Coordinates of C-alpha atoms in Angstrom, one line a residue:
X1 CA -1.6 20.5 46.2
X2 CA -4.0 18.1 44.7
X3 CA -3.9 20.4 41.4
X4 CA -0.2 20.5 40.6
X5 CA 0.2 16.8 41.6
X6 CA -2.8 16.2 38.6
X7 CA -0.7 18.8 36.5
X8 CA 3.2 16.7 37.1
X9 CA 1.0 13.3 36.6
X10 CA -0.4 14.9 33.6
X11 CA 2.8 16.0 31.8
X12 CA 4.6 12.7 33.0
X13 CA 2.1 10.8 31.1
X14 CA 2.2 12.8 27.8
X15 CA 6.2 12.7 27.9
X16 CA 5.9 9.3 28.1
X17 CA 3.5 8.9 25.4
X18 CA 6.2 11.4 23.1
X19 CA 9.0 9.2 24.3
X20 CA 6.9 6.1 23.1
X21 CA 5.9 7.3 20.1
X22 CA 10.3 8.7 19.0
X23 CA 10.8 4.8 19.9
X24 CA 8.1 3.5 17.8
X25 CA 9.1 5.5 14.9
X26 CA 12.4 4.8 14.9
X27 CA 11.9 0.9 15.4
X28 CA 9.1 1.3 12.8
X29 CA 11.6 2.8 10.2
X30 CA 13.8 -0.2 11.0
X31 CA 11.3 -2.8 10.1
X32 CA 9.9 -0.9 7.1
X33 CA 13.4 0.4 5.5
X34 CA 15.2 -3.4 6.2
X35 CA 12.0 -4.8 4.8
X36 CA 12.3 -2.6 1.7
X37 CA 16.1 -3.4 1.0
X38 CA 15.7 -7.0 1.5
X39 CA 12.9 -7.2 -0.8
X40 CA 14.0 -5.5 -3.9
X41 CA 17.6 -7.1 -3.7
X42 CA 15.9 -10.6 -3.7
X43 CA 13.1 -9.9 -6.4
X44 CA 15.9 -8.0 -8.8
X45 CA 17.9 -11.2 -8.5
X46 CA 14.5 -13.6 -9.5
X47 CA 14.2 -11.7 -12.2
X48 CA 17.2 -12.0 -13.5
X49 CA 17.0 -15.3 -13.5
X50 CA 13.5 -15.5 -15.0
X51 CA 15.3 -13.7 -17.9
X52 CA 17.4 -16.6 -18.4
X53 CA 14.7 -19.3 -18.0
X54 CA 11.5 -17.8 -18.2
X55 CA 9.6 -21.3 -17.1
X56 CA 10.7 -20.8 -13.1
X57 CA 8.1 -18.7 -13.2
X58 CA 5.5 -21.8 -13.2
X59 CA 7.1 -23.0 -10.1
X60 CA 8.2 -19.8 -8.2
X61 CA 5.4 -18.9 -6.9
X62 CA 3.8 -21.6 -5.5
X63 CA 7.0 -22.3 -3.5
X64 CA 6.0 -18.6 -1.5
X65 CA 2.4 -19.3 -1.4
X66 CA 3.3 -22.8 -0.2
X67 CA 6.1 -21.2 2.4
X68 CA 3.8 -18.6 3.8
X69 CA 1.0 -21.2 4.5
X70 CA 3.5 -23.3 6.2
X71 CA 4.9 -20.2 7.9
X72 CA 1.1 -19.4 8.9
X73 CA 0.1 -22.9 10.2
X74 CA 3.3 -23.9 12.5
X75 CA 4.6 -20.7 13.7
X76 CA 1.8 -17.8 13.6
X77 CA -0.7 -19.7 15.3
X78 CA -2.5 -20.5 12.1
X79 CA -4.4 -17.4 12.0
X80 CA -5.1 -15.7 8.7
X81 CA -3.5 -12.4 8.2
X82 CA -6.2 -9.8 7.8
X83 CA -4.2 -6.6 6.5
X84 CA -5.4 -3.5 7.2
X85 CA -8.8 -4.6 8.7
X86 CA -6.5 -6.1 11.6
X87 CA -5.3 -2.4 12.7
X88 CA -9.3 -0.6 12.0
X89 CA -10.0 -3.4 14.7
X90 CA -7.6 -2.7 17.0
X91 CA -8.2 1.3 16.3
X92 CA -11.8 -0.1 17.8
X93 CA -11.8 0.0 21.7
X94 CA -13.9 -2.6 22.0
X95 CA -11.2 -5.2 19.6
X96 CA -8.2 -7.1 20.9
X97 CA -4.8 -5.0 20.3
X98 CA -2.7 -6.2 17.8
X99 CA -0.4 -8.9 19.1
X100 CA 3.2 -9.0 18.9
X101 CA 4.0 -11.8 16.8
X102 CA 2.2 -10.1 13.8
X103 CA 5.4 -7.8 13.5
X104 CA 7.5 -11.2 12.4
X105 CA 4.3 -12.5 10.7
X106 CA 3.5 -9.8 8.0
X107 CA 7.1 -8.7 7.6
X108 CA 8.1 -12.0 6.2
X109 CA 4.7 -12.9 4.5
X110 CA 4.9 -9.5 2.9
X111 CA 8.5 -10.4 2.0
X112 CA 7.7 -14.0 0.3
X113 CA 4.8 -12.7 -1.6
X114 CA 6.6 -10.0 -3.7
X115 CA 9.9 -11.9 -4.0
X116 CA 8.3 -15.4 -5.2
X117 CA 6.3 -12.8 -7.5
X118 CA 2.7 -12.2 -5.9
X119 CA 1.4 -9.6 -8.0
X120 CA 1.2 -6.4 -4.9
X121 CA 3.7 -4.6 -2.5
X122 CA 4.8 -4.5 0.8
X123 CA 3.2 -1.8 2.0
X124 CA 0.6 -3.0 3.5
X125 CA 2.8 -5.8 5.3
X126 CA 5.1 -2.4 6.5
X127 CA 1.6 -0.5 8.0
X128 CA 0.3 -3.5 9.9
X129 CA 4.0 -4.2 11.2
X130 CA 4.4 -1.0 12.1
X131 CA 1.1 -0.8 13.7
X132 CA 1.6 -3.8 15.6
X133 CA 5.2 -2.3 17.0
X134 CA 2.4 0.8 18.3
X135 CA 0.3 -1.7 19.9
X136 CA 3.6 -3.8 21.8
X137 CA 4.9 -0.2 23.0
X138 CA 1.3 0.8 24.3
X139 CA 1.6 -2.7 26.8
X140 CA 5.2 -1.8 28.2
X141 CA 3.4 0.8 30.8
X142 CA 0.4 0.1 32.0
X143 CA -1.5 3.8 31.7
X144 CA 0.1 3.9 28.0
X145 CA -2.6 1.2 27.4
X146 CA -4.9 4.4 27.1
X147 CA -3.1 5.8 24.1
X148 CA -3.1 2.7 22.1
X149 CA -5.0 4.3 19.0
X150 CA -2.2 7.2 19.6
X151 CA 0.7 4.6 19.1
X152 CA -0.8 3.0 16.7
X153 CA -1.7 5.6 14.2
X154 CA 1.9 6.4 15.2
X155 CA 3.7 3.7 14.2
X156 CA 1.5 3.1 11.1
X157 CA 2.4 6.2 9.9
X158 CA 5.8 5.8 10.7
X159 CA 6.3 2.6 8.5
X160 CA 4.5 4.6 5.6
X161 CA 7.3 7.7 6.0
X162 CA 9.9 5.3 6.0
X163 CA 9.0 3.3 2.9
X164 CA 8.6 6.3 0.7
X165 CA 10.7 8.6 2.8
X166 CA 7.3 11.2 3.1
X167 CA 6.6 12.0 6.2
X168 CA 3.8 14.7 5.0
X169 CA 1.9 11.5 3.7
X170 CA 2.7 9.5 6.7
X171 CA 0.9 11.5 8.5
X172 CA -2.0 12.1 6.2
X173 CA -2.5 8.6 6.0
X174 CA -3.1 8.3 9.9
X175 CA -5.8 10.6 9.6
X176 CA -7.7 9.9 6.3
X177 CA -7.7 6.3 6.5
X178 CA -7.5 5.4 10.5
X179 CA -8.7 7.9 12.4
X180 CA -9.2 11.5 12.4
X181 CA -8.9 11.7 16.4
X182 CA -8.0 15.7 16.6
X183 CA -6.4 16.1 20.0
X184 CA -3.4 17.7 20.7
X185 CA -1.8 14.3 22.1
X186 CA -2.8 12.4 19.3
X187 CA -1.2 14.8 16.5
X188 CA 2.0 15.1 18.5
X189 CA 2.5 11.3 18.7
X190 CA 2.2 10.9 15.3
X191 CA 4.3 14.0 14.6
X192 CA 6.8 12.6 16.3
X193 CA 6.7 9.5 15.8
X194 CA 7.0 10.1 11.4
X195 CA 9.9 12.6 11.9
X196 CA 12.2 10.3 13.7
X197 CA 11.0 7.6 11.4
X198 CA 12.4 10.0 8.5
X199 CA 15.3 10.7 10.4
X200 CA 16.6 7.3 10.4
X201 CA 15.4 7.0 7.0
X202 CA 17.0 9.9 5.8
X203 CA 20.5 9.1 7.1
X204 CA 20.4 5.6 7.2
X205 CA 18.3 3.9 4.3
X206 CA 17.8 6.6 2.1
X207 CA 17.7 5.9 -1.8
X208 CA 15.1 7.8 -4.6
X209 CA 12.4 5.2 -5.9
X210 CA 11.8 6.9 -8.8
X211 CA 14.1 9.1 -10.5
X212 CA 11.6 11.4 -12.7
X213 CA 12.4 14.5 -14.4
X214 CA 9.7 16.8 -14.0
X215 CA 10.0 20.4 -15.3
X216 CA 6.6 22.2 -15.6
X217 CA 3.4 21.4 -16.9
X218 CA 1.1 23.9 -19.0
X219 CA -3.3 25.0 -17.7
X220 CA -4.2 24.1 -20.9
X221 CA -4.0 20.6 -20.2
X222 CA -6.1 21.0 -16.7
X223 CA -9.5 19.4 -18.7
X224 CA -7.6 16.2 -20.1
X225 CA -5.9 16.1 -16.2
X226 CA -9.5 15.6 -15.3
X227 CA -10.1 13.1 -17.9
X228 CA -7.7 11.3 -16.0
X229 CA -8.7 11.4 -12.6
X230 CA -12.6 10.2 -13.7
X231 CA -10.8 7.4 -15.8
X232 CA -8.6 6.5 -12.9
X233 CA -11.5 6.9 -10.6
X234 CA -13.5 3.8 -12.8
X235 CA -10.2 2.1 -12.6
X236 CA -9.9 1.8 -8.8
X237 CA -13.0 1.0 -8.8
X238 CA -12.4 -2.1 -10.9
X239 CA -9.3 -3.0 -9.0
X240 CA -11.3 -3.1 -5.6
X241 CA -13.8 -4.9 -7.2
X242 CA -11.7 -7.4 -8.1
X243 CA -9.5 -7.7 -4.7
X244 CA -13.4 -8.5 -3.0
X245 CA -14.4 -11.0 -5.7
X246 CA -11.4 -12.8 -5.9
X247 CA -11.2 -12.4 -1.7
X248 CA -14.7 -14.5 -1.7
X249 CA -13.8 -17.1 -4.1
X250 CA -10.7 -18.1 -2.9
X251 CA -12.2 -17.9 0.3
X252 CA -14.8 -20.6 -0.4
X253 CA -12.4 -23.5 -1.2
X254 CA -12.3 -25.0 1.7
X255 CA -8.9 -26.9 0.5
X256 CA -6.0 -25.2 1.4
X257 CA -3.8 -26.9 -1.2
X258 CA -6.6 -26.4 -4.2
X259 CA -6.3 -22.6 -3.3
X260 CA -2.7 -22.6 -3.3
X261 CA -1.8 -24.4 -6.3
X262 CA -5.0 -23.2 -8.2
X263 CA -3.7 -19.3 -7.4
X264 CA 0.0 -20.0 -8.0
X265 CA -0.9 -21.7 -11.4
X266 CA -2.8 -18.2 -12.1
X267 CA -0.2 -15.6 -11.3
X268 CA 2.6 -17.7 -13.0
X269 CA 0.6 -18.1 -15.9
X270 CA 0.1 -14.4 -16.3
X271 CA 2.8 -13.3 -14.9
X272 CA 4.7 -15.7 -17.9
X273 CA 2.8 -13.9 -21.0
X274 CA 3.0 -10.6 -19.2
X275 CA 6.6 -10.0 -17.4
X276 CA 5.5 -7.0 -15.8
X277 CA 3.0 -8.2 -13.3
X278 CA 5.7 -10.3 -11.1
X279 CA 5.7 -8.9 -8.1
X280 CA 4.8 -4.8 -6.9
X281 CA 5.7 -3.7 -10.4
X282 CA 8.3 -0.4 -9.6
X283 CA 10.4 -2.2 -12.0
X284 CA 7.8 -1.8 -14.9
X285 CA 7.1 1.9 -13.7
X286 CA 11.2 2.6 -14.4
X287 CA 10.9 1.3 -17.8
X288 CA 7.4 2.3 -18.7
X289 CA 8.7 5.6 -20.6
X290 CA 10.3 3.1 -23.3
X291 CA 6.7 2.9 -25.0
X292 CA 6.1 6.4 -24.9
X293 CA 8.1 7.3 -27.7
X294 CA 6.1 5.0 -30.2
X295 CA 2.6 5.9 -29.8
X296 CA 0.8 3.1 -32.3
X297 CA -2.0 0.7 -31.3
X298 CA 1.1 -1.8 -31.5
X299 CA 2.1 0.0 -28.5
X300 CA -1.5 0.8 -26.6
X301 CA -2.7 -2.5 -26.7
X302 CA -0.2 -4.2 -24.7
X303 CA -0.1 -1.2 -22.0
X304 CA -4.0 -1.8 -21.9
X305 CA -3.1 -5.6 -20.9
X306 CA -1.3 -4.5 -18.0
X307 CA -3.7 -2.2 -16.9
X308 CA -6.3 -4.9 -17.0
X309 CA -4.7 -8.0 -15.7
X310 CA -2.5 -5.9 -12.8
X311 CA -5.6 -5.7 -10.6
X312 CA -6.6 -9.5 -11.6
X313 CA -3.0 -10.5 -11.2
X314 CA -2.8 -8.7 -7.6
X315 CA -6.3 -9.5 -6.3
X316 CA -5.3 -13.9 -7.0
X317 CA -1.9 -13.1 -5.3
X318 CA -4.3 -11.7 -2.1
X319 CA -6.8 -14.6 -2.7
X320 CA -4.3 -17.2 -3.0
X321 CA -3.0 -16.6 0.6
X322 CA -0.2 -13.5 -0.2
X323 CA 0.1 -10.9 1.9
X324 CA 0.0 -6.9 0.8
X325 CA -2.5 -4.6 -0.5
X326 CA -3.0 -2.7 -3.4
X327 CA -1.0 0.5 -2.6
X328 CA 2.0 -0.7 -4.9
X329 CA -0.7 -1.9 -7.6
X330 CA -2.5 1.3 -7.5
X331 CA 0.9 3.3 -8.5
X332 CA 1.8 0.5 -11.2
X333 CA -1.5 1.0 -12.8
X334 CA -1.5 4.6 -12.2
X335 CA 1.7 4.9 -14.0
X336 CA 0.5 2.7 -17.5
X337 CA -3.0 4.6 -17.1
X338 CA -1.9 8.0 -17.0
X339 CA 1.1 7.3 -20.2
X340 CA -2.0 5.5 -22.3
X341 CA -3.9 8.6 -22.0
X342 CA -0.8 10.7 -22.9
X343 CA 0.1 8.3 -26.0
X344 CA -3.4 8.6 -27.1
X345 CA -4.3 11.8 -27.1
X346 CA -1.1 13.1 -28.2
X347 CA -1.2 10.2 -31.1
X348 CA -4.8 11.4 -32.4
X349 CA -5.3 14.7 -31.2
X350 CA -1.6 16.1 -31.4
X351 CA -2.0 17.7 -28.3
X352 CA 1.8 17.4 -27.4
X353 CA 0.9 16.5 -23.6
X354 CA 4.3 15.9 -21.3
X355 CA 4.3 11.6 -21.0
X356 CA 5.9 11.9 -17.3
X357 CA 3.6 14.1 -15.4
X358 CA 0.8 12.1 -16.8
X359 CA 2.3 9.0 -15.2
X360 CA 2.7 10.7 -11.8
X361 CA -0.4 12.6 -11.8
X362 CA -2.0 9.2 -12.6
X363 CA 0.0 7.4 -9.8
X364 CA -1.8 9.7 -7.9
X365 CA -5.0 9.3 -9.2
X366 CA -5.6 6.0 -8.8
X367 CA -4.0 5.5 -5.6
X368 CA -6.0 8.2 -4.0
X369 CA -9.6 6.1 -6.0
X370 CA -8.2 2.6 -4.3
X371 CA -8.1 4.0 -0.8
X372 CA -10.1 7.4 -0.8
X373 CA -7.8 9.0 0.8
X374 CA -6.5 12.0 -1.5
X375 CA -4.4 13.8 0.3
X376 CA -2.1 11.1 1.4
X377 CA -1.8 9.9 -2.5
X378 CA -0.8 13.9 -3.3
X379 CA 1.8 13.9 -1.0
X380 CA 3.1 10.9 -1.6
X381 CA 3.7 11.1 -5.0
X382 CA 5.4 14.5 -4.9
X383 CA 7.5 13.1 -2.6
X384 CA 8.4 10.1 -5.2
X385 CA 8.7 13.2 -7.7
X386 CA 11.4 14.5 -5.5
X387 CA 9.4 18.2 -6.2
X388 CA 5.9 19.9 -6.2
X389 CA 6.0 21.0 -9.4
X390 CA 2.9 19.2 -10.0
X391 CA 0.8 19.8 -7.5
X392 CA -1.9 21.5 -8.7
X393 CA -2.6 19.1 -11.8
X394 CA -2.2 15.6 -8.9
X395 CA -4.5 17.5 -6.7
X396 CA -6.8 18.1 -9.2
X397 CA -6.7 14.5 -11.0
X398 CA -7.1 12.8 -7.0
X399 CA -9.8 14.8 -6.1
X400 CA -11.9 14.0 -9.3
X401 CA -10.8 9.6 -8.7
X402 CA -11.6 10.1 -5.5
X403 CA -15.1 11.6 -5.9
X404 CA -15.9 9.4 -9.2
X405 CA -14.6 6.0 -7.4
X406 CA -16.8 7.1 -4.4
X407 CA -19.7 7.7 -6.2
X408 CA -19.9 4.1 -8.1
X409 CA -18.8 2.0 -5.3
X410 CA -18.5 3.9 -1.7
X411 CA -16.1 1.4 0.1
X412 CA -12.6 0.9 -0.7
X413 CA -11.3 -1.9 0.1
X414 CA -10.5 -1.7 4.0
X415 CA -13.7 0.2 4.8
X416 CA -15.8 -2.5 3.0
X417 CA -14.2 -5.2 4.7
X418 CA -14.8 -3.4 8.1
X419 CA -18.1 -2.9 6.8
X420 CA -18.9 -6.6 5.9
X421 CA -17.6 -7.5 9.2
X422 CA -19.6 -5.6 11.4
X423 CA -22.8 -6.7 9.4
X424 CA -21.6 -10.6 9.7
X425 CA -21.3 -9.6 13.2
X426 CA -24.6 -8.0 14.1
X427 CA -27.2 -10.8 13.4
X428 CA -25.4 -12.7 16.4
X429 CA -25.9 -9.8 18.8
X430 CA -29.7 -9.4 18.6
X431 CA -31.6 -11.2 20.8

C-alpha cells in the first residue's frame, strides 16, 4: 500500500513538473518572440532616421542609458541587473531564486539598450527573462520548489529556441553553459519545455533571420576552416577581455551620471564614424556580402575596424549600464571575421573560397570562443542557415575557437564572473 501510494505521488509530481515546464515554454516564447518583434521594428525605424540626420546619434543613446537607470532606481528596486551570473546563482542551491520582477526588468532594459543603439543583443535579456518565468512557475506549488534548476534550465532554454527558432541549440545551451544535471526529469523538462516554445514560435512568430544561400562547400578548404576557428578563438578572447575591463572601469566611477554620459558619449561617437556598431548588428550581417565582391585593402581595412571596435563598442554599452551580452556581438564579428579571411585569401592566394560559408562558419566560431560552449553555437547557426550543409566545416572551426580561446584565457565571460564572485566571497567566510 505504502509502495504504490509512493509510486501515484511519484508520477503526480513529475506530471506536474512536465505540465510546468509546456507552460514555461510557451510563456517563455511569448516574452522572447514579442521581445524580438518589438525590438527590431523600433531599431529599423532609428535608423532610418539616423540616415537622415546622422547627429541623433550623439543624443540617442544616452536618452536609453539615462531611461534604464531611471527604470532601475524607481521601479526595479534599484538593483543592478547581473545577466547571466543572476541565473548560475540561482542554478546554486544555496542562492536566492530569481525574483519575478526581473521578467519586466531585463525585457525592457534589454529592449532600450539595442533600440537607443547599445552596441549588443537581446539575448541575454531573453535567457534571464525566461529563466526568471522558470523560477516564478517553480513557487506556484510548493514541492515544485525542488525542481527549480529543472524549470529554470527549462525556461532558459526555451527563450533561446524561440529567438532563433532552434530548439536543438536551446537545449544544448541548458546543458553546456548551466548545468549538465543528467536525469531523466531534468532532460524531459527541458525537452518539453523548448518544443512547445518552438511550437508557438513556429506558428505564431516565425520569420528567417538570415536568409543565406548555402550550396556546398569543398575538403580542400578544411585547413583554412581551421585558420578560422584559431583566429576566431584569439578573437573571443579579446572580446571577453574587453567586456571584463570595461565591466571594472565603469564599475569604479562611483557617479552614476559620469558613467552614463561618459559611456553614451563613447558608443555615439563610434557608433557615428562606424554605422554598423548601433545596436546587435543583424543589420550589418545582411549587408556584409556587399564588400565581398571588391576584395582590395580599400575594402579590408574598414571590415578590420568593425571587427575591432564591435567588442569595444559592446563591452561600453555593458559598462555604461546596458543590458545584453555578447551572443549577438559574437555572430556580428563572426560574420566580418570569417568574410576578411575569405577576401584575403582568395585576394592573394586565389584560392576561390565560397564568401558565405565563411561567414557562417565564422558566426559559429566565435560564438562558440565567447561562451565555450560549441555545440550550442553549431546548432544554432545551422539553424540561422536554414540547412546542415555545413556542418562538418562549423564543427570543425568551433571546436578549434573553443579549444584556442580556452587555452589563453579559460573563463568566458559568465564563468569568470561566477568565478570572481565566489573568490570576493570567500575571504568573508573564514574565520
Amino acid at each position: 500500500m505504502d509502495s504504490s501510494s509512493y509510486k501515484v505521488k511519484k508520477i503526480k509530481r513529475v506530471f506536474a513538473v512536465i505540465l510546468a515546464a509546456a507552460v514555461t515554454g510557451i510563456f517563455s516564447a511569448l516574452v522572447a518572440d514579442t521581445l524580438k518583434v518589438i525590438t527590431e521594428h523600433y531599431e529599423e525605424a532609428f535608423l532610418e532616421n539616423l540616415r537622415h540626420n546622422r547627429y541623433l546619434i550623439f543624443i540617442i543613446p544616452l536618452i536609453g542609458l539615462t531611461t534604464i537607470h531611471l527604470l532601475r532606481h524607481f521601479l526595479f528596486r534599484n538593483k543592478a541587473n547581473k545577466g547571466i551570473k543572476e541565473v548560475l546563482d540561482t542554478i546554486n542551491k544555496n542562492a536566492h531564486t530569481l525574483p519575478a520582477y526581473k521578467i519586466p526588468s531585463h525585457y525592457f532594459n534589454g529592449l532600450l539598450t539595442v533600440i537607443f543603439g547599445g552596441s549588443t543583443g537581446i539575448e541575454v535579456s531573453t535567457v534571464v527573462s525566461t529563466a526568471a518565468i522558470g523560477a516564478l512557475s517553480s513557487r506556484k506549488v510548493s514541492y515544485l520548489r525542488n525542481y527549480r534548476t529543472d524549470l529554470v534550465c527549462a525556461g532558459l532554454a526555451a527563450g533561446v529556441t524561440a529567438l532563433f527558432n532552434a530548439p536543438v541549440a536551446g537545449f544544448l545551451f541548458a546543458f553546456e553553459v548551466f548545468t549538465k544535471r543528467k536525469s531523466k526529469l531534468h532532460t524531459a523538462a527541458v525537452v518539453t519545455a523548448v518544443l512547445s516554445s518552438y511550437l508557438v514560435t513556429r506558428f505564431f512568430f516565425y520569420k528567417q533571420v538570415f536568409h543565406f544561400s548555402v550550396t556546398n562547400w569543398r575538403t580542400e578548404a578544411l585547413p583554412y576552416i581551421v585558420l578560422l576557428g584559431v583566429i576566431a578563438g584569439f578573437n573571443s578572447v579579446y572580446l571577453t577581455k574587453c567586456v571584463l575591463f570595461f565591466k571594472k572601469f565603469f564599475g569604479s566611477l562611483k557617479n552614476d551620471y559620469v558613467r552614463i554620459i561618459g559611456g553614451s558619449l563613447l558608443i555615439s561617437t563610434l557608433i557615428f564614424f562606424v554605422p554598423n556598431l548601433y545596436g546587435e548588428g543583424y543589420d550589418g550581417i545582411k549587408h556584409v556580402f556587399q564588400h565581398a565582391t571588391a576584395p582590395s585593402l580599400a575594402v579590408i581595412l574598414p571590415l578590420l575596424v568593425v571587427v575591432l571596435l564591435k567588442p569595444v563598442a559592446t563591452s561600453v554599452t555593458l559598462g555604461a549600464g546596458g543590458d545584453g551580452g555578447v551572443f549577438a556581438p559574437s555572430l556580428f564579428i563572426g560574420a566580418f571575421l570569417g568574410l576578411i579571411v575569405c577576401v584575403v585569401l582568395n585576394h592573394f592566394f586565389g584560392l576561390g573560397l565560397i564568401p558565405v560559408n565563411f561567414v557562417l562558419i565564422g558566426m559559429a566560431a566565435v560564438l562558440s570562443g565567447s561562451i565555450h560552449a560549441p555545440f550550442t553555437s553549431i546548432f544554432l547557426v545551422c539553424a540561422l542557415a536554414d540547412n546542415y550543409v555545413l556542418f562538418i566545416p562549423i564543427v570543425v572551426a568551433s571546436l578549434v575557437s573553443k579549444w584556442v580561446a580556452a587555452a589563453i584565457f579559460p573563463y568566458s565571460v559568465y564563468t569568470y564572473q561566477v568565478k570572481h564572485a565566489q573568490a570576493s566571497i570567500a575571504p568573508q567566510q573564514r574565520p
